Amino acid sequence: MCGIVGYIGPYQASDFLVEGLRRLEYRGYDSSGVVTIDDGEFTVTKSTGRVDDLVEKLKAHPARGSIGLGHTRWATHGPATEVNAHPHIGGDNVVALVHNGVIENFRELKQQLAERGYYCKSATDTEVVAQLVASEIDARCTAPNGAASNAAFSAADRYSALVDAVQAALSQLRGTYGLAMVFRDWPDVIIVARLGSPLVIGVGDDEHFVASDGSPLVGHTDRIVYLADHELAVVTTHSIRVIHRDEGDVRHKVNRLDIDTTQVELGGFPHYMLKEIFEQPETVTAAIRGRLNRDEATAVFGGLNLTAQQLRSIDRVVLTACGTSWHSALVGEYMIESFARIPVEVEYASELRYRNPPMSPHTVLFAITQSGETIDTLAALREMKRKGHPTLAICNVVGSTIAREADGGIYLHAGPEVGVASTKAYTSQCVVMALLALYFGRMRDLSFDAGLRIIDELAALPKYVEESLECNNETRRIAAKYAACNNFLYLGRQFNFPTALEGALKLKEISYIHAEGYPAAEMKHGPIALVDKHTPSVFIVPQGGVYSKVIANMEEIKARGGPVIAVVDKDDSQAVELADEVIHIPTVPEFLQPIVAAIPLQLLAYHAATFRGCDVDKPRNLAKSVTVE
Ligand code: G6P
């Protein structure tokens, strides 16, 4: 939540800042702003709304200067007004600062600062940090006449006094932060710091970039430094110095960023969400690639980092996640329990982090997360790690905090997901769940033959995903017919209960239609009261063990006059008779149904949202990467 960019080098900073903010807009889009330093003065431009609104302002009043910062905001403290937009200025134009995270003790600090003459104008927690940094700089670096004294310090002293001041300010903060700041009297340096919120530095040729993640760097550099918690970096045009709170100066590692420009562009699609839906044959292939071993009839993973002994002794699996990733965990529960017979528990990360459930020493935790930055998922992982459990990440973003903090893990290799509503990451998570179920199953009761059959089915999956996409026109037609409805039910059983939850979530997050996902039989205990001719029920009813039961549930809805939209197998005969609308998916084994059935539901939500005129890629109030509690 909230995106940060920064630039220092020989070129106009605002070009990179604006382009970078567009790439980070998925992190929040309540307001945006930039600051540059030109001729020893800050130029601050802010706008409520989207980055496009900021660009219009910058066209009228360009922000010159070859050092600067930018920010796109997801409001936590204070509404989305210009005064609350970042950057925030501290003191008498001493520092300009952007922030991602939450400062929990900002009220106390605000009061203390006011007593010392540093007043905040905004309602944000961030401005307190700006004032705090300014007060520490003023205390350390100001000459007796009150002006910031460059002359009073040698060049080295000037920087160390500045770093001391920033560190002193940071030491007073409670909460989480990714921070980037520039200084009027040190116009050749950006200081960044992180605790709990992501920050990276891009290493260019005689220029450096700062960002919340790697996407703004694409096209500028493929060399990236990931800052760790409690680290602060002093970034100049030619150098990066990383200082850890407890360890002092530390060597930083320059990693390779493996994203290319086509992955972060629309490529002819009207929205990222649609592009990402249509990428699924490739992303599913990428999740499977190199992970099927026919000789051993099992899956292979390079990075679990657990010994064979540890793997065999696992007696319980905890899957933790948030949002859509939590739905893939539910799918994983069905898969792992049926293939491997290991008890699985699925926990909301936001609950798990504060619970203390009894766990055997051989419990393993998988944190499932597209971004690898969700704060609750990270906190749950840390909590389980603290208690000595092996922690593994199933993650899309390479080098993300959760990927780095877990003991090991599995990458999705789905490429950047830009649309706020997760699509391709979800199906890749389900694929990885199937691979894991196979892997654990083959370590236990699953026979060689059964393992080989699962491998064949997984190998054929990309073809089925391709076939699922053929329902695009049909879902568009159905969406047009029902887009005006205000309530939807999504119903499925067993493997497709999570599909129902995910379908409902997709619809509500991007089209703002209220939707509830329910186990099909359970709807009799409440949601059936909602059924009338204006409340469609979407049934996920492919062939399988519970097919006839779900058909009976469908009859119950029909008997009450509710329209039924049925997602069915190609060769279905009963559901097609009952349903008002039918969407066909390929016939696949039950464990793969959540993957192929998710696709029409993604498309249904997408088309409903576009018919309702919603901003599909940037739904109101949401952000893709939730880095605050
Ligand atoms: C936000 C996003 C969802 C996502 C969830 C978990 O709510 O809008 O699309 O599923 O966070 O994110 P993660 O990156 O941990 O999968």
XYZ file of C-alpha atoms and ligand atoms in Angstrom:
645
model
C 0.000 0.000 0.000
C 1.369 3.331 -1.114
C 4.068 3.384 -3.738
C 7.399 5.161 -3.440
C 9.830 6.193 -6.169
C 13.011 8.231 -6.171
C 15.682 9.316 -8.624
C 19.145 10.789 -8.415
C 21.373 11.150 -11.453
C 22.112 13.350 -14.445
C 18.586 13.468 -15.945
C 15.314 15.206 -15.056
C 13.967 13.231 -12.090
C 10.286 13.854 -12.845
C 10.333 11.655 -15.969
C 11.261 8.552 -13.998
C 9.100 9.558 -11.048
C 5.908 9.846 -13.093
C 6.539 6.685 -15.080
C 7.418 4.833 -11.871
C 4.282 6.058 -10.114
C 2.151 4.736 -12.970
C 3.712 1.306 -12.491
C 3.143 1.470 -8.734
C -0.371 2.838 -8.931
C -1.705 -0.627 -8.076
C -0.403 0.053 -4.539
C -2.863 2.890 -4.021
C -4.444 5.673 -6.013
C -6.086 8.077 -3.591
C -3.586 10.831 -4.351
C -0.073 11.284 -5.677
C 2.759 13.743 -5.475
C 6.365 14.473 -6.347
C 9.144 16.641 -4.998
C 12.275 17.680 -6.851
C 15.115 19.932 -5.796
C 15.919 22.722 -8.209
C 18.353 25.482 -7.422
C 18.417 24.600 -3.758
C 14.626 24.684 -3.319
C 11.954 22.025 -3.140
C 9.341 21.970 -5.880
C 6.351 20.039 -4.568
C 3.428 19.033 -6.792
C 0.473 17.096 -5.397
C -2.869 15.991 -6.671
C -5.811 14.014 -5.382
C -6.984 11.159 -7.573
C -4.912 9.306 -10.118
C -1.375 9.822 -11.374
C -2.945 11.184 -14.585
C -4.223 14.153 -12.564
C -0.717 14.764 -11.238
C 0.668 14.618 -14.773
C -1.728 17.357 -15.871
C -0.448 19.590 -13.081
C 3.149 18.838 -13.981
C 2.468 19.774 -17.596
C 1.314 23.209 -16.461
C 4.129 23.618 -13.910
C 7.051 21.290 -14.661
C 9.101 20.038 -11.699
C 12.741 20.527 -12.621
C 15.723 18.956 -10.957
C 17.794 15.804 -11.184
C 16.903 14.536 -7.705
C 13.403 13.808 -6.519
C 10.834 11.550 -4.913
C 7.312 10.473 -5.797
C 4.452 8.824 -3.972
C 1.083 7.288 -4.729
C -1.143 7.034 -1.675
C -3.597 4.563 -0.214
C -5.081 6.623 2.589
C -4.756 5.280 6.137
C -4.666 8.386 8.335
C -6.659 11.300 6.985
C -8.823 11.467 3.866
C -7.553 11.667 0.295
C -6.964 15.420 0.186
C -4.081 17.366 -1.280
C -2.843 18.438 2.120
C -2.641 14.796 3.195
C -0.889 13.736 -0.023
C 2.827 13.002 0.153
C 5.558 14.316 -0.015
C 5.427 15.971 3.386
C 7.763 18.759 4.350
C 9.477 18.894 7.717
C 10.544 22.072 9.510
C 11.386 25.135 7.485
C 11.778 23.210 4.202
C 14.469 21.062 5.815
C 13.319 17.694 4.493
C 10.750 16.330 2.039
C 9.632 12.814 2.727
C 7.433 10.015 1.377
C 6.251 7.040 3.392
C 4.605 3.641 3.078
C 3.439 2.036 6.321
C 1.834 3.145 9.553
C 3.446 5.091 12.405
C 1.575 3.849 15.448
C 2.853 6.425 17.943
C 2.259 9.435 15.715
C -0.174 11.078 18.151
C 2.350 11.196 21.004
C 5.092 12.354 18.659
C 2.869 15.033 17.167
C 2.211 16.496 20.570
C 5.872 16.421 21.599
C 6.870 18.057 18.314
C 4.279 20.798 18.689
C 5.713 21.597 22.111
C 9.062 22.142 20.357
C 7.522 24.335 17.646
C 7.165 21.738 14.875
C 3.529 21.765 13.775
C 1.797 19.333 11.446
C -0.645 20.655 8.878
C -2.049 17.359 7.695
C -3.958 14.530 9.399
C -1.352 11.971 8.357
C 0.990 9.916 10.483
C 3.685 10.573 7.875
C 4.040 14.291 8.404
C 5.097 13.566 11.967
C 8.113 11.708 10.607
C 9.012 14.666 8.412
C 8.798 17.041 11.372
C 10.749 14.642 13.556
C 13.571 14.324 11.017
C 13.618 18.100 10.607
C 13.825 18.611 14.365
C 16.726 16.173 14.667
C 18.537 17.837 11.763
C 17.958 21.265 13.238
C 19.304 20.063 16.578
C 22.487 18.582 15.106
C 23.266 20.478 11.961
C 22.218 24.065 12.516
C 24.730 26.825 13.016
C 24.300 29.258 15.928
C 22.731 31.868 13.623
C 19.953 29.411 12.814
C 20.904 28.647 9.205
C 21.805 25.115 8.283
C 25.539 25.269 8.422
C 27.341 23.559 5.630
C 30.485 25.466 6.399
C 30.557 24.293 9.982
C 31.120 20.689 8.918
C 33.645 18.905 6.746
C 32.046 16.994 3.846
C 32.262 13.685 5.744
C 30.956 15.234 8.962
C 28.036 16.780 7.140
C 26.864 13.378 5.975
C 27.446 11.663 9.278
C 25.547 14.408 11.099
C 22.677 13.940 8.657
C 22.673 10.161 9.040
C 22.789 10.532 12.837
C 19.808 12.859 12.701
C 17.774 10.478 10.548
C 18.708 7.511 12.737
C 17.740 9.436 15.850
C 14.350 10.149 14.301
C 13.829 6.543 13.206
C 14.649 5.258 16.669
C 11.593 7.124 18.001
C 9.137 5.558 15.550
C 6.852 2.661 16.404
C 5.161 0.919 13.511
C 6.153 0.175 9.943
C 7.816 2.246 7.293
C 9.386 2.402 3.918
C 10.727 5.946 3.832
C 12.522 8.055 1.271
C 13.678 11.578 1.997
C 15.540 14.433 0.340
C 17.069 17.459 2.038
C 17.267 21.077 0.973
C 20.775 21.465 2.377
C 22.045 18.111 1.093
C 20.744 18.239 -2.466
C 23.021 15.418 -3.578
C 21.610 12.617 -1.448
C 18.470 10.528 -0.952
C 18.121 8.646 2.315
C 15.850 5.617 2.381
C 14.971 3.381 5.306
C 12.763 0.396 5.867
C 11.028 -1.457 8.636
C 8.243 -3.746 7.512
C 7.443 -2.021 4.205
C 9.360 -2.889 1.055
C 12.019 -0.700 -0.553
C 14.469 -1.391 -3.331
C 17.278 0.569 -4.968
C 17.961 0.296 -8.696
C 21.595 0.608 -9.688
C 22.036 2.452 -12.986
C 25.093 3.818 -14.749
C 25.863 6.926 -12.743
C 22.303 7.140 -11.511
C 20.212 5.452 -8.838
C 16.542 4.723 -8.534
C 14.408 4.070 -5.484
C 11.122 2.157 -5.571
C 8.688 0.098 -3.531
C 9.298 -2.851 -5.842
C 11.175 -3.706 -9.010
C 8.501 -2.760 -11.564
C 9.443 0.955 -11.952
C 13.039 -0.080 -12.651
C 12.123 -2.090 -15.746
C 13.589 -0.422 -18.805
C 16.071 1.545 -16.661
C 18.201 -1.089 -14.992
C 18.144 -4.782 -14.147
C 20.392 -4.380 -11.102
C 18.484 -4.204 -7.859
C 19.336 -3.968 -4.152
C 16.700 -5.158 -1.668
C 16.795 -3.225 1.569
C 16.202 -5.281 4.730
C 14.375 -4.249 7.891
C 16.292 -1.805 10.090
C 18.494 -0.811 7.169
C 18.988 2.720 5.998
C 20.721 3.626 2.714
C 22.463 6.818 1.762
C 22.092 7.054 -2.001
C 24.013 9.503 -4.162
C 24.462 9.575 -7.933
C 27.549 7.378 -7.698
C 27.249 5.469 -4.444
C 25.050 3.460 -2.103
C 25.962 3.101 1.529
C 23.822 0.722 3.577
C 23.789 1.029 7.369
C 22.044 -1.429 9.667
C 20.617 -0.116 12.934
C 22.596 -2.604 15.037
C 25.423 -3.737 12.793
C 26.581 -0.434 11.307
C 27.833 -0.407 7.704
C 26.861 -3.573 5.807
C 27.790 -4.789 2.318
C 24.833 -4.721 0.005
C 24.192 -7.400 -2.584
C 23.258 -6.365 -6.105
C 20.715 -8.828 -7.528
C 19.445 -9.321 -11.058
C 15.886 -8.161 -11.747
C 14.194 -10.636 -14.033
C 11.258 -8.670 -15.501
C 11.049 -7.394 -19.070
C 9.127 -4.441 -20.455
C 6.377 -6.494 -22.150
C 5.406 -7.913 -18.772
C 4.503 -4.512 -17.368
C 2.724 -3.143 -20.473
C -0.870 -3.648 -21.629
C 0.113 -5.192 -24.969
C -3.119 -4.256 -26.762
C -5.529 -5.276 -23.980
C -7.884 -2.609 -22.581
C -7.057 -3.615 -18.987
C -4.303 -5.467 -17.143
C -6.905 -7.739 -15.616
C -8.033 -9.002 -19.024
C -4.433 -9.345 -20.175
C -3.630 -11.367 -17.083
C -6.701 -13.587 -17.472
C -5.594 -14.410 -21.014
C -2.007 -15.075 -19.911
C -3.123 -18.059 -17.850
C -2.243 -20.824 -20.341
C 1.369 -19.548 -20.154
C 1.429 -18.804 -16.434
C 0.021 -22.215 -15.564
C 2.687 -23.741 -17.830
C 5.370 -21.713 -16.052
C 4.173 -22.938 -12.636
C 4.481 -26.553 -13.788
C 7.666 -26.219 -15.853
C 10.513 -28.427 -14.608
C 8.493 -29.612 -11.624
C 7.138 -32.937 -12.896
C 9.343 -35.993 -12.491
C 7.878 -38.971 -14.375
C 10.656 -41.337 -13.307
C 9.691 -40.950 -9.659
C 6.034 -40.065 -10.381
C 6.294 -37.004 -8.181
C 6.838 -33.266 -8.188
C 10.230 -31.630 -7.713
C 10.996 -28.328 -6.040
C 14.381 -26.650 -5.949
C 13.923 -24.410 -2.938
C 12.077 -26.105 -0.103
C 15.299 -26.251 1.911
C 13.991 -28.983 4.221
C 15.779 -32.265 4.836
C 14.139 -35.530 3.756
C 13.807 -36.301 7.464
C 11.998 -33.015 8.146
C 9.705 -33.520 5.165
C 8.767 -37.054 6.202
C 8.053 -36.116 9.771
C 5.531 -33.377 8.890
C 2.299 -34.287 10.654
C 0.327 -31.115 10.033
C 0.317 -28.398 7.400
C -0.850 -24.866 8.109
C -1.632 -22.721 5.086
C -1.904 -19.016 5.782
C -2.777 -16.157 3.457
C -5.109 -13.213 2.818
C -7.703 -12.428 0.164
C -7.592 -14.419 -3.025
C -4.465 -16.233 -1.866
C -6.491 -17.509 1.101
C -8.925 -19.085 -1.370
C -6.058 -20.926 -3.057
C -5.099 -22.188 0.411
C -8.593 -23.669 0.760
C -8.144 -25.401 -2.581
C -4.804 -26.665 -1.266
C -6.485 -28.077 1.825
C -8.736 -30.285 -0.304
C -5.830 -31.353 -2.512
C -3.262 -32.114 0.200
C -5.722 -33.941 2.419
C -6.956 -36.134 -0.421
C -3.548 -36.957 -1.990
C -1.285 -36.957 1.049
C -3.678 -37.555 3.960
C -1.891 -34.920 6.053
C -4.200 -32.779 8.213
C -4.287 -29.263 6.799
C -5.500 -26.083 8.409
C -6.179 -22.885 6.543
C -5.764 -19.726 8.588
C -6.386 -16.095 7.801
C -2.957 -14.589 8.371
C -4.487 -11.619 10.176
C -5.981 -14.035 12.721
C -3.096 -16.457 12.954
C -0.620 -13.722 13.839
C -2.431 -13.025 17.127
C -3.544 -16.565 17.931
C -1.540 -19.140 19.745
C -2.979 -22.416 18.518
C -1.409 -25.600 19.858
C 0.868 -27.014 17.163
C 2.951 -30.150 17.116
C 6.686 -29.580 16.582
C 6.321 -31.174 13.144
C 3.859 -28.608 11.857
C 5.026 -26.807 8.727
C 3.703 -23.422 7.640
C 3.167 -22.332 4.056
C 2.547 -18.614 3.555
C 0.782 -18.091 0.229
C 1.120 -14.631 -1.247
C 1.282 -13.100 -4.681
C 3.144 -9.986 -3.618
C 5.236 -11.450 -0.833
C 4.617 -8.204 1.060
C 1.205 -8.593 2.732
C 1.894 -7.428 6.259
C -0.407 -9.907 8.016
C 1.004 -12.856 6.084
C 4.519 -11.700 6.928
C 3.645 -11.323 10.597
C 2.041 -14.789 10.732
C 5.133 -16.281 9.110
C 7.404 -14.553 11.620
C 5.257 -15.744 14.508
C 5.443 -19.376 13.372
C 9.165 -19.063 12.712
C 9.691 -17.716 16.199
C 8.040 -20.861 17.554
C 10.481 -23.051 15.650
C 8.274 -24.265 12.815
C 9.688 -24.530 9.305
C 8.185 -21.707 7.248
C 7.853 -21.855 3.481
C 6.597 -19.252 1.024
C 4.500 -19.768 -2.070
C 5.091 -16.475 -3.689
C 5.083 -14.669 -7.027
C 7.341 -11.663 -6.531
C 10.962 -12.739 -6.556
C 13.035 -11.142 -3.807
C 9.969 -9.961 -1.867
C 10.130 -9.786 1.909
C 8.235 -13.023 2.544
C 10.258 -14.865 -0.106
C 13.439 -13.749 1.626
C 12.336 -14.360 5.208
C 10.891 -17.847 4.702
C 13.148 -20.852 5.220
C 12.414 -21.921 1.679
C 9.660 -21.830 -0.857
C 8.176 -22.152 -4.287
C 7.901 -19.327 -6.783
C 4.831 -19.055 -9.017
C 6.762 -17.622 -12.007
C 3.540 -15.924 -13.160
C 5.280 -12.639 -14.035
C 4.145 -9.262 -12.668
C 0.448 -9.106 -11.818
C -0.702 -5.497 -12.161
C -4.510 -5.693 -12.006
C -5.559 -5.210 -8.397
C -7.915 -8.200 -8.586
C -5.707 -11.282 -8.624
C -6.325 -13.711 -11.498
C -3.278 -15.461 -12.921
C -1.547 -15.594 -9.541
C -4.580 -17.431 -8.133
C -4.570 -20.194 -10.737
C -0.786 -20.550 -10.392
C -1.175 -20.838 -6.614
C -3.718 -23.633 -7.151
C -1.272 -25.367 -9.512
C 1.487 -25.185 -6.906
C -0.944 -26.570 -4.340
C -1.602 -29.544 -6.636
C 2.138 -30.079 -7.095
C 2.661 -29.963 -3.341
C -0.178 -32.412 -2.755
C 1.426 -34.784 -5.245
C 4.842 -34.318 -3.624
C 3.627 -35.009 -0.093
C 1.352 -37.771 -1.345
C 4.233 -39.627 -2.981
C 6.170 -39.439 0.287
C 3.277 -41.216 1.945
C 0.480 -43.426 0.585
C 0.104 -42.339 -3.000
C 1.084 -45.115 -5.424
C 3.434 -44.732 -8.376
C 0.503 -45.233 -10.773
C -1.634 -42.639 -9.054
C 1.329 -40.223 -9.075
C 1.832 -40.788 -12.792
C -1.851 -40.205 -13.508
C -1.746 -36.889 -11.623
C 1.364 -35.894 -13.580
C -0.398 -36.585 -16.886
C -3.386 -34.563 -15.767
C -1.234 -31.641 -14.679
C 0.745 -31.757 -17.927
C -2.523 -31.420 -19.872
C -3.748 -28.490 -17.760
C -2.471 -25.598 -19.962
C -4.544 -26.982 -22.857
C -7.656 -27.032 -20.655
C -6.998 -23.513 -19.413
C -6.798 -22.411 -23.041
C -10.179 -24.082 -23.665
C -11.738 -22.376 -20.643
C -10.942 -19.019 -22.169
C -13.239 -19.844 -25.078
C -16.195 -18.887 -22.863
C -15.206 -15.217 -23.047
C -18.022 -14.166 -25.420
C -20.602 -16.183 -23.529
C -19.631 -14.678 -20.157
C -19.733 -11.237 -21.755
C -23.302 -11.835 -22.940
C -24.357 -13.115 -19.520
C -22.636 -10.238 -17.743
C -24.500 -7.747 -19.944
C -27.810 -9.352 -18.977
C -27.222 -9.386 -15.214
C -24.866 -6.441 -14.666
C -27.678 -4.334 -13.201
C -28.389 -6.836 -10.391
C -27.269 -5.770 -6.937
C -26.785 -9.200 -5.370
C -25.274 -12.473 -6.543
C -24.823 -15.845 -4.870
C -21.940 -18.142 -5.835
C -22.438 -21.756 -4.880
C -20.243 -24.827 -5.137
C -19.231 -27.836 -3.079
C -16.020 -29.641 -2.160
C -13.195 -28.538 -4.474
C -15.484 -25.852 -5.848
C -16.536 -24.308 -2.576
C -13.347 -22.172 -2.682
C -14.153 -21.480 -6.357
C -17.487 -20.040 -5.245
C -15.744 -17.827 -2.676
C -13.244 -16.636 -5.244
C -15.921 -15.964 -7.885
C -17.901 -13.873 -5.402
C -14.806 -11.953 -4.302
C -13.858 -11.160 -7.912
C -17.329 -9.803 -8.644
C -17.613 -7.628 -5.550
C -14.107 -6.191 -5.657
C -14.242 -4.887 -9.219
C -17.947 -4.354 -9.994
C -19.151 -3.363 -6.473
C -22.030 -5.841 -6.779
C -22.654 -7.541 -3.459
C -21.851 -11.233 -3.830
C -21.625 -14.112 -1.386
C -19.814 -17.369 -1.912
C -21.269 -20.321 -0.028
C -21.065 -24.092 0.091
C -24.058 -24.954 -2.110
C -25.928 -26.939 0.533
C -25.220 -24.439 3.300
C -27.133 -21.690 1.460
C -30.325 -23.156 2.901
C -29.174 -21.833 6.277
C -29.496 -18.178 5.422
C -28.537 -16.912 1.967
C -31.572 -18.550 0.345
C -33.585 -15.763 1.973
C -31.930 -13.390 -0.527
C -33.163 -15.317 -3.536
C -35.634 -13.574 -5.825
C -35.804 -12.922 -9.526
C -33.212 -10.154 -9.240
C -30.612 -12.267 -7.419
C -28.757 -14.623 -9.742
C -27.053 -17.716 -8.326
C -23.869 -18.831 -10.042
C -23.480 -22.578 -9.579
C -20.121 -24.219 -10.141
C -21.327 -27.676 -11.002
C -18.929 -29.782 -13.054
C -19.167 -33.594 -12.913
C -17.869 -35.223 -9.727
C -18.784 -36.890 -6.471
C -21.237 -34.162 -5.416
C -22.724 -33.389 -8.841
C -26.236 -34.693 -8.130
C -26.251 -32.971 -4.726
C -25.460 -29.609 -6.303
C -28.148 -30.196 -8.928
C -30.609 -30.649 -6.043
C -29.442 -27.328 -4.562
C -29.977 -25.733 -7.959
C -33.576 -27.019 -7.977
C -34.101 -25.344 -4.620
C -33.066 -21.984 -6.061
C -35.163 -22.460 -9.201
C -38.202 -23.317 -7.067
C -37.891 -19.871 -5.514
C -37.678 -18.018 -8.806
C -33.958 -17.214 -8.689
C -32.095 -17.034 -11.995
C -29.352 -19.675 -12.274
C -26.063 -19.326 -14.119
C -24.331 -22.713 -14.266
C -20.669 -23.414 -14.907
C -20.719 -26.957 -16.289
C -18.645 -29.592 -18.052
C -18.720 -29.791 -21.844
C -20.810 -33.009 -21.710
C -23.248 -31.960 -18.988
C -26.875 -32.987 -19.445
C -28.789 -32.156 -16.223
C -27.590 -28.714 -15.193
C -28.052 -27.347 -18.714
C -31.725 -28.302 -18.498
C -32.259 -26.411 -15.262
C -30.087 -23.347 -15.670
C -31.080 -20.059 -17.249
C -27.552 -19.505 -18.494
C -24.775 -22.003 -19.091
C -21.013 -21.548 -19.254
C -19.016 -24.536 -20.459
C -15.616 -25.528 -19.155
C -13.507 -28.519 -20.227
C -13.926 -31.817 -18.429
C -11.020 -32.258 -16.020
C -10.387 -34.333 -12.881
C -11.984 -32.873 -9.758
C -8.767 -31.510 -8.270
C -8.194 -29.354 -11.361
C -11.737 -28.012 -11.520
C -10.985 -25.000 -9.266
C -8.416 -23.871 -11.853
C -10.471 -24.208 -15.029
C -13.691 -23.028 -13.316
C -12.032 -19.886 -11.920
C -11.539 -18.529 -15.437
C -15.200 -17.988 -16.451
C -15.813 -16.408 -13.052
C -12.916 -13.999 -13.572
C -14.343 -13.114 -16.995
C -17.877 -12.734 -15.633
C -16.635 -10.276 -13.010
C -14.503 -8.441 -15.555
C -17.339 -7.944 -18.029
C -19.870 -7.038 -15.325
C -17.467 -4.371 -14.067
C -16.874 -2.907 -17.506
C -20.649 -2.808 -18.214
C -21.100 -0.930 -14.955
C -18.370 1.516 -15.960
C -16.032 0.572 -13.110
C -12.287 1.106 -13.139
C -11.388 -2.569 -13.425
C -7.675 -2.348 -12.711
C -8.024 0.127 -9.872
C -11.191 -0.632 -7.920
C -12.199 1.914 -5.324
C -10.721 1.614 -1.826
C -8.533 -1.387 -2.705
C -4.803 -1.793 -3.154
C -2.933 -4.738 -4.505
C -0.250 -4.946 -1.914
C -1.591 -4.546 1.604
C 1.391 -3.498 3.657
C -0.540 -2.059 6.589
C -2.512 -3.977 9.190
C -5.127 -7.596 -1.574
C -5.319 -7.791 -3.061
C -5.797 -9.207 -3.353
C -4.845 -10.217 -2.743
C -4.611 -9.962 -1.249
C -3.464 -10.810 -0.712
O -6.351 -7.619 -0.947
O -6.237 -6.854 -3.578
O -5.875 -9.411 -4.750
O -5.361 -11.502 -2.922
O -4.257 -8.595 -1.028
O -2.297 -10.420 -1.352
P -1.033 -11.332 -1.532
O -0.062 -10.485 -2.301
O -0.543 -11.677 -0.168
O -1.449 -12.542 -2.296
